[in-house]
Amino acid sequence: MRPFRLLVLLLVSGFSLPAAAQAPRTVAGVCGRTNWVCVSECIDAECVDQCMREGCEDALKRLKACTSKAACAPDDSACAAKSCGLTCEKSFEPAPKSPEKLVTHPCEGDKAPKGTAVPKELVGTWVLSAASIPDTEDGKEERIDVQPRSDYARSLQVTPDGCFVMRTKLDDATLGRGSTLDVRAWGRLEASEAKDKKHLALRTQDGQAVGPVCGKPRVVPLSKGRFKGGEFTYVIEEKDSLILTVPGPTRQTFQFEREKQEAPEPPPKP
């Protein structure tokens, strides 16, 4: 791993904007839009955990206890829906009366957000690989052993015309059997350079949480959420490693690796 500020390797992690680590407001002790808006602007796993606390965490504990008692297999969503359907429904905010239309490609079309022209080196999809853990008491960074979080996967997509998509995938290890969500936030990316430092600002505008919940497909709109966005300085090392640093006393740092495109399979020999 490249030597820079005490990075703790997270094999597959989540990731957060500092302001988003504030405790979310929950509705009636269930998991809902407020939690997903909070998750959508997270970078580190601790922030995601904070977003899932309060009433949401208790609701998920009850759901996991139910599926464990029912002895449902980890990949048996039908068992979870049949045995714990009511408990599951009580754990999440109900689906809206008019189903939200899925936005498949937020950065395409006339309504796609547009920021400043993005340097070519930033364009592409980046996958989080590591994050520093700051000491919140005095602002110094401290290396801490962290258990890798296989249930959070985090990526950042950047387009040439300044649109970005932040994505966190929550699987059944977090949400309970029969439920997975792809939590996405998107908006304008503004890139600039001043005093030999490159700056990157994310202005979140909208988002969705998409996936099966309690065995049923859901599209949860996040457009009415209170997005905070975030600002960073950045450097790119060896063309394939993006390092974001949060301004301020903690200097919290996040490392992303450029997503590698899989080579197409060769055609079969005649």
Short mmCIF file of C-alpha atoms in Angstrom, two decimals, residues 18 199-200 230-233 245-252:
data_model
loop_
_atom_site.label_atom_id
_atom_site.label_comp_id
_atom_site.label_asym_id
_atom_site.label_seq_id
_atom_site.Cartn_x
_atom_site.Cartn_y
_atom_site.Cartn_z
CA PRO A 18 -17.78 14.75 7.57
CA HIS A 199 -9.85 21.20 -5.07
CA LEU A 200 -12.94 19.10 -5.66
CA GLY A 230 -18.57 18.08 0.65
CA GLU A 231 -15.25 19.64 -0.30
CA PHE A 232 -11.82 18.04 -0.64
CA THR A 233 -8.32 18.60 -1.91
CA THR A 245 -8.39 14.89 1.83
CA VAL A 246 -10.95 16.73 3.97
CA PRO A 247 -9.82 20.29 4.79
CA GLY A 248 -9.65 21.00 8.51
CA PRO A 249 -7.82 19.77 11.60
CA THR A 250 -8.41 16.04 11.09
CA ARG A 251 -7.09 15.94 7.49
CA GLN A 252 -9.11 12.75 7.03
#
